[in-house]
Amino acid sequence: MKITTVETRLLRVPLQQRTITDSQSTVTDVEFLQVVLRTDEGITGYGMNWSYTPGLRAAQVAVDENYAPVLQDKDPAFRKAIVRECFFTNHFIGRVGATRVGLAAVEFALWDIACKQAGEPLWRYLGACRDRVKAYSTDGGWLTWSEQELVRDACALVERGFDAVKIKLGRPDPREDLRRVAAVRDAVGDEIDIMTDVNCAWTLATAMQYGRALADWDVKWLEEPMKPEDVAMHRELAHAITTPIAVGETLFTREAFRDYIAAGAVHYVQVDATKVLGIDEWLEIAALAACHNLPVVPHTNVQHKLHVQLAAATPNCVLVENCYESLNDMWEEPIEVQGGYYQLPELPGVGLRIRDDVVDRHRIG
Ligand SMILES: [Mg+2]
């Protein structure tokens, strides 16, 4: 089999749902880069990547100008060799960031071809360890909501069958954060897991002072308390407070995960296949986490179908986020949470094909 054409499509899709706010962002649109690899045997591979902010055009240029010439006429079975060759076409200007995000989209398309050739969805192709995947809700808990809105939403999610919900922290006064956590705990009771997410807003001093108090409300984890580049700071925090630390959604390499794990600075490994170099590197990092007896809880917003399939095939991947539900029907085969669990998809492939009519309606490049 040979790759005959490489096509990229850039979309900007407006969100239909209510406000999405955290300590760093207010999200109104999501950009998508779709990569389409056609082959001489009629199998087409689809990959994609995403961003809340404009900028995926940089990833599109990398695919069009750097990776497409490498992919042309290659046998997609040589995925790992192809990805390595692509990586070195622009490593002077982008070993991480937009170029890597573009290359991950290519990598997903290569996996999609392999799965379709085998006639299996990704989770069956990898070998499954579970037939459904537990979900926790991050489609709420937004930072600008009032305490009442926060509580009402958390209770509604519990009504729907979720037994784990996440709320955003990082208000200007951290004491407000603690009051909001307390209000949600009081409302949902002791049987529901509450996760918290600071989106990197705190200093070490703030994290030490207020992170310690989260244990009073039995918080399951404290996510991205500080800037992700500083492993030593996270190690200090992890050793100072009892609430577990979760990081990974803004780490781009397996070496970054290795450093966090070696330092004892992470307890929940939130590796996202769209940020690292695709599925192969995700599996390596999940295996590294398993060697240290650490659970993997992949960061997910629009790419839950990919991570649900990886979770179904990864014993230490115990939970997947559910977010951006208003975008579910943009996918060729949407999956949903029922009674707190994701059902697994059955169409062959990786599952990142965006519906053609959605592409036509929202294409910007
Ligand atoms: Mg997060």
Short mmCIF file of C-alpha atoms and ligand atoms in Angstrom, two decimals:
data_model
loop_
_atom_site.label_atom_id
_atom_site.label_comp_id
_atom_site.label_asym_id
_atom_site.label_seq_id
_atom_site.Cartn_x
_atom_site.Cartn_y
_atom_site.Cartn_z
CA MET A 1 0.00 0.00 0.00
CA LYS A 2 1.17 3.52 -0.80
CA ILE A 3 0.01 6.97 0.32
CA THR A 4 -1.12 8.85 -2.78
CA THR A 5 -2.38 12.19 -1.47
CA VAL A 6 -2.15 14.28 1.70
CA GLU A 7 -4.88 16.82 2.33
CA THR A 8 -5.34 19.24 5.24
CA ARG A 9 -8.48 21.10 6.29
CA LEU A 10 -8.64 23.85 8.88
CA LEU A 11 -11.96 24.50 10.63
CA ARG A 12 -13.19 26.92 13.24
CA VAL A 13 -16.28 25.62 14.99
CA PRO A 14 -18.29 27.89 17.32
CA LEU A 15 -19.37 26.33 20.60
CA GLN A 16 -23.09 25.98 21.16
CA GLN A 17 -22.90 25.52 24.91
CA ARG A 18 -22.74 27.93 27.80
CA THR A 19 -19.64 29.77 28.92
CA ILE A 20 -16.41 27.84 29.16
CA THR A 21 -13.99 29.67 31.42
CA ASP A 22 -10.91 28.69 33.40
CA SER A 23 -8.06 30.70 34.87
CA GLN A 24 -6.38 31.09 31.46
CA SER A 25 -9.09 31.00 28.80
CA THR A 26 -12.59 31.91 27.75
CA VAL A 27 -13.48 29.49 24.99
CA THR A 28 -15.94 30.51 22.26
CA ASP A 29 -14.62 28.50 19.27
CA VAL A 30 -12.49 25.45 18.70
CA GLU A 31 -10.12 25.14 15.74
CA PHE A 32 -9.62 21.73 14.16
CA LEU A 33 -6.95 20.57 11.75
CA GLN A 34 -8.04 17.49 9.84
CA VAL A 35 -5.41 15.46 7.99
CA VAL A 36 -6.62 13.11 5.26
CA LEU A 37 -4.27 10.45 3.84
CA ARG A 38 -5.51 8.61 0.75
CA THR A 39 -3.93 5.36 -0.42
CA ASP A 40 -3.71 3.40 -3.65
CA GLU A 41 -5.80 0.60 -2.06
CA GLY A 42 -8.83 2.78 -1.39
CA ILE A 43 -8.34 3.08 2.38
CA THR A 44 -8.39 6.66 3.68
CA GLY A 45 -6.86 7.63 7.02
CA TYR A 46 -8.22 10.56 9.05
CA GLY A 47 -6.33 12.37 11.79
CA MET A 48 -7.02 15.63 13.56
CA ASN A 49 -5.78 18.04 16.15
CA TRP A 50 -7.43 20.98 17.89
CA SER A 51 -6.89 24.30 19.65
CA TYR A 52 -9.04 26.68 21.69
CA THR A 53 -7.09 29.59 20.29
CA PRO A 54 -6.20 30.57 16.71
CA GLY A 55 -2.87 29.13 15.59
CA LEU A 56 -3.48 25.71 14.13
CA ARG A 57 -2.65 27.24 10.74
CA ALA A 58 0.99 26.87 11.81
CA ALA A 59 0.41 23.12 12.25
CA GLN A 60 -1.29 23.00 8.86
CA VAL A 61 1.72 24.63 7.19
CA ALA A 62 3.99 22.06 8.85
CA VAL A 63 1.87 19.19 7.49
CA ASP A 64 1.59 20.70 4.00
CA GLU A 65 5.21 21.81 3.62
CA ASN A 66 7.25 19.47 5.83
CA TYR A 67 5.35 16.21 6.31
CA ALA A 68 3.41 15.79 3.05
CA PRO A 69 6.57 15.38 0.94
CA VAL A 70 7.76 12.67 3.37
CA LEU A 71 4.39 10.87 3.31
CA GLN A 72 4.05 10.85 -0.45
CA ASP A 73 4.35 7.27 -1.86
CA LYS A 74 5.29 5.79 1.55
CA ASP A 75 3.88 2.47 2.81
CA PRO A 76 1.76 3.48 5.88
CA ALA A 77 2.83 0.26 7.65
CA PHE A 78 6.15 2.05 8.29
CA ARG A 79 4.39 4.49 10.63
CA LYS A 80 7.18 4.79 13.20
CA ALA A 81 9.85 5.40 10.55
CA ILE A 82 7.63 7.94 8.79
CA VAL A 83 6.92 9.88 12.00
CA ARG A 84 10.62 9.97 12.85
CA GLU A 85 11.51 11.23 9.38
CA CYS A 86 8.78 13.88 9.54
CA PHE A 87 9.95 14.99 12.99
CA PHE A 88 13.43 15.81 11.77
CA THR A 89 12.17 17.91 8.84
CA ASN A 90 11.51 20.88 11.15
CA HIS A 91 13.08 20.09 14.52
CA PHE A 92 15.14 23.28 14.49
CA ILE A 93 11.99 25.39 14.74
CA GLY A 94 9.59 23.17 16.58
CA ARG A 95 10.44 20.05 18.53
CA VAL A 96 7.28 20.79 20.53
CA GLY A 97 4.24 22.99 19.98
CA ALA A 98 2.41 23.55 16.68
CA THR A 99 4.65 21.37 14.52
CA ARG A 100 4.32 18.45 16.91
CA VAL A 101 0.55 18.91 17.07
CA GLY A 102 0.47 18.71 13.26
CA LEU A 103 2.62 15.59 13.29
CA ALA A 104 0.33 13.93 15.86
CA ALA A 105 -2.60 14.49 13.46
CA VAL A 106 -0.57 12.69 10.76
CA GLU A 107 0.25 9.88 13.19
CA PHE A 108 -3.46 9.36 13.98
CA ALA A 109 -4.21 9.12 10.26
CA LEU A 110 -1.52 6.43 9.88
CA TRP A 111 -3.05 4.47 12.77
CA ASP A 112 -6.48 4.96 11.20
CA ILE A 113 -5.25 3.28 8.02
CA ALA A 114 -3.79 0.36 10.00
CA CYS A 115 -7.03 -0.17 11.95
CA LYS A 116 -9.18 0.06 8.82
CA GLN A 117 -6.92 -2.40 7.04
CA ALA A 118 -7.51 -4.80 9.94
CA GLY A 119 -11.25 -3.97 9.95
CA GLU A 120 -11.18 -3.11 13.68
CA PRO A 121 -11.79 -0.06 15.88
CA LEU A 122 -8.60 1.07 17.62
CA TRP A 123 -9.45 -0.53 20.98
CA ARG A 124 -9.97 -3.98 19.41
CA TYR A 125 -6.87 -3.57 17.27
CA LEU A 126 -4.75 -2.81 20.37
CA GLY A 127 -6.31 -5.54 22.50
CA ALA A 128 -8.92 -4.63 25.10
CA CYS A 129 -8.87 -4.85 28.89
CA ARG A 130 -12.42 -3.52 29.49
CA ASP A 131 -15.66 -3.26 27.55
CA ARG A 132 -16.68 0.21 28.76
CA VAL A 133 -14.79 3.18 30.16
CA LYS A 134 -15.64 5.17 33.25
CA ALA A 135 -16.21 8.89 32.64
CA TYR A 136 -15.91 11.92 34.86
CA SER A 137 -17.46 15.22 33.95
CA THR A 138 -15.46 18.33 33.18
CA ASP A 139 -18.26 19.91 31.19
CA GLY A 140 -18.99 22.37 33.97
CA GLY A 141 -17.41 23.80 37.09
CA TRP A 142 -16.44 26.92 35.15
CA LEU A 143 -14.53 29.65 36.91
CA THR A 144 -16.88 32.55 36.20
CA TRP A 145 -20.01 30.76 37.41
CA SER A 146 -21.56 31.85 40.67
CA GLU A 147 -21.44 29.44 43.59
CA GLN A 148 -25.13 28.67 43.00
CA GLU A 149 -24.56 27.85 39.31
CA LEU A 150 -21.62 25.64 40.25
CA VAL A 151 -23.65 23.71 42.81
CA ARG A 152 -26.72 23.39 40.56
CA ASP A 153 -24.61 22.05 37.71
CA ALA A 154 -22.69 19.57 39.88
CA CYS A 155 -25.97 18.21 41.27
CA ALA A 156 -27.41 17.89 37.74
CA LEU A 157 -24.34 15.87 36.64
CA VAL A 158 -24.72 13.54 39.62
CA GLU A 159 -28.40 13.12 38.67
CA ARG A 160 -27.22 12.05 35.20
CA GLY A 161 -25.14 9.25 36.68
CA PHE A 162 -21.68 10.81 37.05
CA ASP A 163 -19.99 10.02 40.34
CA ALA A 164 -17.03 12.33 39.68
CA VAL A 165 -17.03 16.02 38.72
CA LYS A 166 -14.29 18.61 38.24
CA ILE A 167 -14.41 22.26 39.17
CA LYS A 168 -12.06 25.05 38.11
CA LEU A 169 -9.94 26.96 40.62
CA GLY A 170 -7.87 30.12 40.20
CA ARG A 171 -10.22 32.91 41.26
CA PRO A 172 -8.40 36.15 42.15
CA ASP A 173 -8.87 35.34 45.85
CA PRO A 174 -8.00 31.67 46.53
CA ARG A 175 -10.22 31.72 49.62
CA GLU A 176 -13.14 31.96 47.22
CA ASP A 177 -11.88 28.78 45.52
CA LEU A 178 -12.03 26.97 48.84
CA ARG A 179 -15.54 28.22 49.57
CA ARG A 180 -16.69 26.96 46.15
CA VAL A 181 -15.16 23.53 46.74
CA ALA A 182 -16.86 23.39 50.14
CA ALA A 183 -20.23 24.36 48.64
CA VAL A 184 -20.02 21.62 46.00
CA ARG A 185 -18.94 19.02 48.58
CA ASP A 186 -21.83 19.97 50.85
CA ALA A 187 -24.25 19.71 47.93
CA VAL A 188 -23.13 16.39 46.37
CA GLY A 189 -22.29 14.52 49.56
CA ASP A 190 -19.34 12.31 50.47
CA GLU A 191 -19.77 9.57 47.85
CA ILE A 192 -18.96 11.77 44.83
CA ASP A 193 -15.38 12.44 43.71
CA ILE A 194 -14.48 16.10 43.28
CA MET A 195 -11.47 17.01 41.17
CA THR A 196 -10.02 20.55 41.03
CA ASP A 197 -8.12 22.25 38.19
CA VAL A 198 -6.10 25.47 38.50
CA ASN A 199 -4.89 25.60 34.86
CA CYS A 200 -1.40 26.68 36.01
CA ALA A 201 -2.50 29.93 37.73
CA TRP A 202 -0.96 29.54 41.19
CA THR A 203 2.48 30.31 42.56
CA LEU A 204 4.16 27.76 44.80
CA ALA A 205 3.28 29.91 47.83
CA THR A 206 -0.42 29.94 46.92
CA ALA A 207 -0.41 26.24 46.10
CA MET A 208 1.23 25.37 49.43
CA GLN A 209 -1.16 27.53 51.43
CA TYR A 210 -4.46 26.73 49.75
CA GLY A 211 -3.70 23.36 48.19
CA ARG A 212 -3.22 21.95 51.68
CA ALA A 213 -6.79 22.91 52.63
CA LEU A 214 -8.31 20.89 49.77
CA ALA A 215 -7.84 17.74 51.85
CA ASP A 216 -10.53 19.05 54.21
CA TRP A 217 -13.03 18.50 51.39
CA ASP A 218 -11.62 15.16 50.27
CA VAL A 219 -10.59 16.45 46.84
CA LYS A 220 -9.44 13.61 44.58
CA TRP A 221 -6.72 15.62 42.85
CA LEU A 222 -5.28 19.08 42.33
CA GLU A 223 -4.68 19.56 38.59
CA GLU A 224 -2.04 21.80 37.00
CA PRO A 225 -1.54 23.97 40.08
CA MET A 226 1.48 25.80 38.59
CA LYS A 227 3.38 26.34 35.35
CA PRO A 228 4.17 22.92 33.91
CA GLU A 229 7.80 23.58 32.99
CA ASP A 230 8.90 23.55 36.64
CA VAL A 231 9.12 19.98 37.89
CA ALA A 232 11.00 20.92 41.09
CA MET A 233 8.16 23.18 42.21
CA HIS A 234 5.63 20.38 41.71
CA ARG A 235 7.84 17.96 43.62
CA GLU A 236 7.99 20.36 46.55
CA LEU A 237 4.21 20.75 46.52
CA ALA A 238 3.59 17.02 46.14
CA HIS A 239 5.68 16.36 49.22
CA ALA A 240 4.02 19.15 51.22
CA ILE A 241 0.30 18.43 50.74
CA THR A 242 -1.76 15.26 50.90
CA THR A 243 -4.09 15.92 47.93
CA PRO A 244 -2.66 14.09 44.87
CA ILE A 245 -1.24 16.13 41.97
CA ALA A 246 -2.43 15.70 38.37
CA VAL A 247 -0.44 17.07 35.40
CA GLY A 248 0.06 16.32 31.73
CA GLU A 249 -2.23 18.32 29.48
CA THR A 250 0.52 20.83 28.71
CA LEU A 251 3.44 18.38 28.57
CA PHE A 252 4.56 17.51 25.06
CA THR A 253 7.23 14.82 25.41
CA ARG A 254 7.78 11.45 27.06
CA GLU A 255 10.92 12.92 28.64
CA ALA A 256 8.81 15.57 30.41
CA PHE A 257 6.62 12.79 31.84
CA ARG A 258 9.71 10.78 32.80
CA ASP A 259 11.05 13.76 34.76
CA TYR A 260 7.75 14.32 36.60
CA ILE A 261 7.41 10.63 37.44
CA ALA A 262 11.04 10.27 38.54
CA ALA A 263 10.65 13.30 40.81
CA GLY A 264 7.51 11.95 42.47
CA ALA A 265 5.81 15.17 41.31
CA VAL A 266 2.70 13.61 39.70
CA HIS A 267 0.12 11.13 40.96
CA TYR A 268 -2.39 11.17 38.07
CA VAL A 269 -0.71 11.13 34.64
CA GLN A 270 -2.85 13.18 32.25
CA VAL A 271 -1.03 12.42 29.02
CA ASP A 272 -2.93 13.61 25.94
CA ALA A 273 -2.18 11.84 22.65
CA THR A 274 -2.91 15.07 20.75
CA LYS A 275 -0.11 16.90 22.60
CA VAL A 276 2.56 14.22 22.55
CA LEU A 277 3.58 12.58 19.31
CA GLY A 278 0.38 10.60 18.87
CA ILE A 279 -0.70 7.13 19.93
CA ASP A 280 2.71 5.43 19.95
CA GLU A 281 4.19 7.96 22.36
CA TRP A 282 0.99 7.94 24.46
CA LEU A 283 1.31 4.16 24.87
CA GLU A 284 4.97 4.52 25.88
CA ILE A 285 4.10 7.09 28.54
CA ALA A 286 1.18 4.98 29.83
CA ALA A 287 3.58 2.03 30.13
CA LEU A 288 6.10 4.20 31.98
CA ALA A 289 3.34 5.27 34.38
CA ALA A 290 2.36 1.61 34.88
CA CYS A 291 5.95 0.77 35.85
CA HIS A 292 5.57 3.32 38.68
CA ASN A 293 2.10 2.11 39.64
CA LEU A 294 0.56 5.42 38.56
CA PRO A 295 -2.92 5.77 37.02
CA VAL A 296 -3.33 7.47 33.64
CA VAL A 297 -6.29 9.83 33.23
CA PRO A 298 -5.83 11.37 29.77
CA HIS A 299 -6.62 15.03 29.28
CA THR A 300 -9.53 15.25 26.89
CA ASN A 301 -11.88 17.84 25.53
CA VAL A 302 -12.85 17.17 21.90
CA GLN A 303 -10.77 13.99 21.45
CA HIS A 304 -12.55 11.75 23.96
CA LYS A 305 -13.29 9.08 21.35
CA LEU A 306 -9.57 8.56 20.85
CA HIS A 307 -8.82 8.41 24.56
CA VAL A 308 -11.79 6.18 25.38
CA GLN A 309 -10.40 3.64 22.93
CA LEU A 310 -6.89 3.92 24.38
CA ALA A 311 -8.33 3.57 27.90
CA ALA A 312 -10.19 0.41 26.88
CA ALA A 313 -6.82 -1.08 25.91
CA THR A 314 -4.66 0.26 28.77
CA PRO A 315 -5.06 -1.39 32.20
CA ASN A 316 -3.80 1.60 34.23
CA CYS A 317 -5.94 4.12 32.31
CA VAL A 318 -8.88 4.25 34.65
CA LEU A 319 -10.95 7.28 33.76
CA VAL A 320 -11.63 9.63 30.80
CA GLU A 321 -12.96 13.18 30.87
CA ASN A 322 -16.29 14.09 29.33
CA CYS A 323 -16.33 17.61 28.00
CA TYR A 324 -17.60 19.76 25.12
CA GLU A 325 -20.70 17.62 24.74
CA SER A 326 -22.21 20.19 22.37
CA LEU A 327 -19.59 19.17 19.77
CA ASN A 328 -20.35 15.43 19.96
CA ASP A 329 -22.35 15.27 16.75
CA MET A 330 -19.55 16.69 14.60
CA TRP A 331 -17.91 13.24 14.53
CA GLU A 332 -18.69 10.50 12.07
CA GLU A 333 -19.62 8.12 14.90
CA PRO A 334 -20.26 10.06 18.13
CA ILE A 335 -20.00 8.26 21.47
CA GLU A 336 -21.80 9.30 24.61
CA VAL A 337 -21.73 8.73 28.33
CA GLN A 338 -24.58 6.66 29.73
CA GLY A 339 -24.88 6.06 33.45
CA GLY A 340 -21.37 7.40 34.01
CA TYR A 341 -19.67 5.17 31.42
CA TYR A 342 -18.57 5.60 27.82
CA GLN A 343 -19.71 2.89 25.44
CA LEU A 344 -17.05 1.81 22.93
CA PRO A 345 -17.29 2.65 19.20
CA GLU A 346 -17.56 -0.11 16.61
CA LEU A 347 -16.58 1.53 13.32
CA PRO A 348 -13.09 0.46 12.16
CA GLY A 349 -10.42 3.08 12.73
CA VAL A 350 -9.23 5.65 15.25
CA GLY A 351 -12.51 7.59 15.13
CA LEU A 352 -11.33 11.14 14.45
CA ARG A 353 -13.20 11.69 11.19
CA ILE A 354 -15.15 14.94 11.26
CA ARG A 355 -18.42 14.77 9.29
CA ASP A 356 -18.10 16.18 5.77
CA ASP A 357 -20.99 18.63 6.19
CA VAL A 358 -19.31 20.03 9.33
CA VAL A 359 -16.08 20.46 7.38
CA ASP A 360 -17.94 22.25 4.55
CA ARG A 361 -19.75 24.56 6.94
CA HIS A 362 -16.83 25.62 9.12
CA ARG A 363 -13.76 25.41 6.90
CA ILE A 364 -11.42 28.42 7.06
CA GLY A 365 -8.39 27.03 5.27
MG MG B 1 -7.07 20.68 33.00
#
